[in-house]
PDB file of C-alpha atoms and ligand atoms in Angstrom:
ATOM      1  CA  MET A  28      -0.001   0.053   0.056  1.00  0.00           C
ATOM      2  CA  THR A  29       1.305   3.339  -0.876  1.00  0.00           C
ATOM      3  CA  VAL A  30       0.793   6.132   1.793  1.00  0.00           C
ATOM      4  CA  PRO A  31       0.473   9.676   0.234  1.00  0.00           C
ATOM      5  CA  ARG A  32       3.234  11.919   1.120  1.00  0.00           C
ATOM      6  CA  ALA A  33       0.840  14.430   2.681  1.00  0.00           C
ATOM      7  CA  LEU A  34      -0.405  11.827   5.183  1.00  0.00           C
ATOM      8  CA  ILE A  35       3.296  11.209   6.250  1.00  0.00           C
ATOM      9  CA  TRP A  36       3.791  14.931   6.904  1.00  0.00           C
ATOM     10  CA  THR A  37       0.553  15.165   8.984  1.00  0.00           C
ATOM     11  CA  VAL A  38       1.655  12.191  11.021  1.00  0.00           C
ATOM     12  CA  ALA A  39       5.032  13.824  11.663  1.00  0.00           C
ATOM     13  CA  LEU A  40       3.512  17.103  12.837  1.00  0.00           C
ATOM     14  CA  VAL A  41       1.384  15.596  15.384  1.00  0.00           C
ATOM     15  CA  ALA A  42       4.259  13.718  17.020  1.00  0.00           C
ATOM     16  CA  THR A  43       3.723  12.962  20.727  1.00  0.00           C
ATOM     17  CA  VAL A  44       6.215  12.737  23.494  1.00  0.00           C
ATOM     18  CA  HIS A  45       5.403  10.300  26.291  1.00  0.00           C
ATOM     19  CA  VAL A  46       6.272  10.661  29.960  1.00  0.00           C
ATOM     20  CA  THR A  47       5.514   7.759  32.335  1.00  0.00           C
ATOM     21  CA  ILE A  48       4.982   8.443  35.995  1.00  0.00           C
ATOM     22  CA  ARG A  49       6.047   5.462  37.991  1.00  0.00           C
ATOM     23  CA  ASP A  50       7.314   5.064  41.494  1.00  0.00           C
ATOM     24  CA  HIS A  51       6.831   8.802  42.133  1.00  0.00           C
ATOM     25  CA  THR A  52       9.275   9.613  39.157  1.00  0.00           C
ATOM     26  CA  PHE A  53       8.769  11.416  35.828  1.00  0.00           C
ATOM     27  CA  VAL A  54      10.439   9.178  33.187  1.00  0.00           C
ATOM     28  CA  PRO A  55      12.240  10.702  31.472  1.00  0.00           C
ATOM     29  CA  ALA A  56      12.630  13.786  33.677  1.00  0.00           C
ATOM     30  CA  ILE A  57      13.696  16.033  30.771  1.00  0.00           C
ATOM     31  CA  VAL A  58      11.794  16.141  27.554  1.00  0.00           C
ATOM     32  CA  HIS A  59      12.501  18.015  24.263  1.00  0.00           C
ATOM     33  CA  VAL A  60       9.674  18.964  22.019  1.00  0.00           C
ATOM     34  CA  LYS A  61       8.863  21.268  19.148  1.00  0.00           C
ATOM     35  CA  PRO A  62       6.204  24.019  19.593  1.00  0.00           C
ATOM     36  CA  GLY A  63       2.699  22.452  19.462  1.00  0.00           C
ATOM     37  CA  GLU A  64       3.783  19.038  19.969  1.00  0.00           C
ATOM     38  CA  ALA A  65       1.776  16.965  22.460  1.00  0.00           C
ATOM     39  CA  ILE A  66       3.248  15.886  25.643  1.00  0.00           C
ATOM     40  CA  VAL A  67       1.381  12.869  27.304  1.00  0.00           C
ATOM     41  CA  TRP A  68       2.008  11.891  30.823  1.00  0.00           C
ATOM     42  CA  GLN A  69       0.523   8.583  31.982  1.00  0.00           C
ATOM     43  CA  ASN A  70       0.373   7.791  35.646  1.00  0.00           C
ATOM     44  CA  THR A  71       1.151   4.252  36.497  1.00  0.00           C
ATOM     45  CA  ASP A  72       1.290   4.655  40.236  1.00  0.00           C
ATOM     46  CA  GLN A  73      -1.647   4.097  42.599  1.00  0.00           C
ATOM     47  CA  ASP A  74      -1.001   7.575  44.016  1.00  0.00           C
ATOM     48  CA  PRO A  75      -2.542  10.576  42.074  1.00  0.00           C
ATOM     49  CA  HIS A  76      -0.016  12.918  40.720  1.00  0.00           C
ATOM     50  CA  THR A  77      -0.066  16.376  38.969  1.00  0.00           C
ATOM     51  CA  VAL A  78       1.853  18.200  36.307  1.00  0.00           C
ATOM     52  CA  THR A  79       2.160  21.703  37.609  1.00  0.00           C
ATOM     53  CA  SER A  80       4.316  24.575  36.015  1.00  0.00           C
ATOM     54  CA  GLY A  81       7.192  25.859  38.152  1.00  0.00           C
ATOM     55  CA  SER A  82       9.603  24.509  40.777  1.00  0.00           C
ATOM     56  CA  LYS A  83       8.152  25.782  43.954  1.00  0.00           C
ATOM     57  CA  ASP A  84       5.177  25.410  46.188  1.00  0.00           C
ATOM     58  CA  ALA A  85       2.806  27.831  44.335  1.00  0.00           C
ATOM     59  CA  GLY A  86       4.108  27.121  40.845  1.00  0.00           C
ATOM     60  CA  ASP A  87       4.662  29.853  38.135  1.00  0.00           C
ATOM     61  CA  ALA A  88       1.496  29.184  36.186  1.00  0.00           C
ATOM     62  CA  LYS A  89       3.313  29.259  32.747  1.00  0.00           C
ATOM     63  CA  PHE A  90       0.876  26.687  31.820  1.00  0.00           C
ATOM     64  CA  ALA A  91      -2.327  25.440  33.580  1.00  0.00           C
ATOM     65  CA  SER A  92      -1.743  22.747  36.020  1.00  0.00           C
ATOM     66  CA  SER A  93      -3.170  19.253  35.475  1.00  0.00           C
ATOM     67  CA  PRO A  94      -5.734  18.090  37.874  1.00  0.00           C
ATOM     68  CA  LEU A  95      -4.707  15.079  39.970  1.00  0.00           C
ATOM     69  CA  ILE A  96      -4.121  12.320  37.510  1.00  0.00           C
ATOM     70  CA  PRO A  97      -5.364   9.056  38.836  1.00  0.00           C
ATOM     71  CA  ASP A  98      -3.699   5.709  38.410  1.00  0.00           C
ATOM     72  CA  GLY A  99      -3.784   4.665  34.771  1.00  0.00           C
ATOM     73  CA  LYS A 100      -5.022   7.972  33.387  1.00  0.00           C
ATOM     74  CA  THR A 101      -3.193  10.463  31.209  1.00  0.00           C
ATOM     75  CA  PHE A 102      -2.703  14.323  30.879  1.00  0.00           C
ATOM     76  CA  THR A 103      -1.921  16.083  27.488  1.00  0.00           C
ATOM     77  CA  LEU A 104      -0.246  19.242  27.153  1.00  0.00           C
ATOM     78  CA  ARG A 105       0.982  21.379  24.217  1.00  0.00           C
ATOM     79  CA  LEU A 106       3.269  24.338  24.561  1.00  0.00           C
ATOM     80  CA  THR A 107       3.557  26.885  21.672  1.00  0.00           C
ATOM     81  CA  HIS A 108       6.285  29.208  22.919  1.00  0.00           C
ATOM     82  CA  PRO A 109       9.980  28.033  22.969  1.00  0.00           C
ATOM     83  CA  GLY A 110      11.520  28.088  26.408  1.00  0.00           C
ATOM     84  CA  LYS A 111      12.317  25.993  29.358  1.00  0.00           C
ATOM     85  CA  TYR A 112       9.426  24.876  31.497  1.00  0.00           C
ATOM     86  CA  PRO A 113      10.262  23.296  34.708  1.00  0.00           C
ATOM     87  CA  TYR A 114       7.430  21.415  36.400  1.00  0.00           C
ATOM     88  CA  PHE A 115       6.636  19.408  39.426  1.00  0.00           C
ATOM     89  CA  CYS A 116       3.987  17.385  41.241  1.00  0.00           C
ATOM     90  CA  LYS A 117       1.981  19.283  43.814  1.00  0.00           C
ATOM     91  CA  PRO A 118       1.344  16.532  46.297  1.00  0.00           C
ATOM     92  CA  HIS A 119       4.864  15.425  46.126  1.00  0.00           C
ATOM     93  CA  GLN A 120       6.829  18.529  45.568  1.00  0.00           C
ATOM     94  CA  PHE A 121       9.406  17.652  48.059  1.00  0.00           C
ATOM     95  CA  GLU A 122      10.537  14.621  46.463  1.00  0.00           C
ATOM     96  CA  ALA A 123      13.359  15.265  43.800  1.00  0.00           C
ATOM     97  CA  SER A 124      12.189  12.748  41.468  1.00  0.00           C
ATOM     98  CA  MET A 125       8.719  14.496  41.243  1.00  0.00           C
ATOM     99  CA  HIS A 126      10.252  17.382  39.232  1.00  0.00           C
ATOM    100  CA  GLY A 127      10.892  17.591  35.465  1.00  0.00           C
ATOM    101  CA  SER A 128      11.526  19.881  32.667  1.00  0.00           C
ATOM    102  CA  ILE A 129      10.087  20.492  29.218  1.00  0.00           C
ATOM    103  CA  LEU A 130      12.306  22.071  26.527  1.00  0.00           C
ATOM    104  CA  VAL A 131      10.552  23.661  23.669  1.00  0.00           C
ATOM    105  CA  THR A 132      12.770  24.619  20.749  1.00  0.00           C
ATOM    106  CA  ARG A 133      11.930  25.309  17.071  1.00  0.00           C
TER     107      ARG A 133
HETATM  108 CU1  LIG B 270       3.264  12.961  42.644  1.00  0.00          CU
END
């Protein structure tokens, strides 16, 4: 079967980066994406986690925080502006492994 070139381009443009949350750890802790690419976190822990912008208690609100993500559920985020976006999990902000970074570059 021949796949039209236009379709291949479409697939490339909606590439998705996956982050797994397991044992209170974002894996991988640092992800690189292009503007607009989807980042999908999947929680595989029994404990709920969040993806919250910033690196401190209150966060910096560069993007809207996820709700608590239950076991087995996902949260999807797209960032359109290049930059470095540190993030953390609100309930476990004092655990080093519950911090991560998103690097958005053109
Ligand atoms: Cu957490």
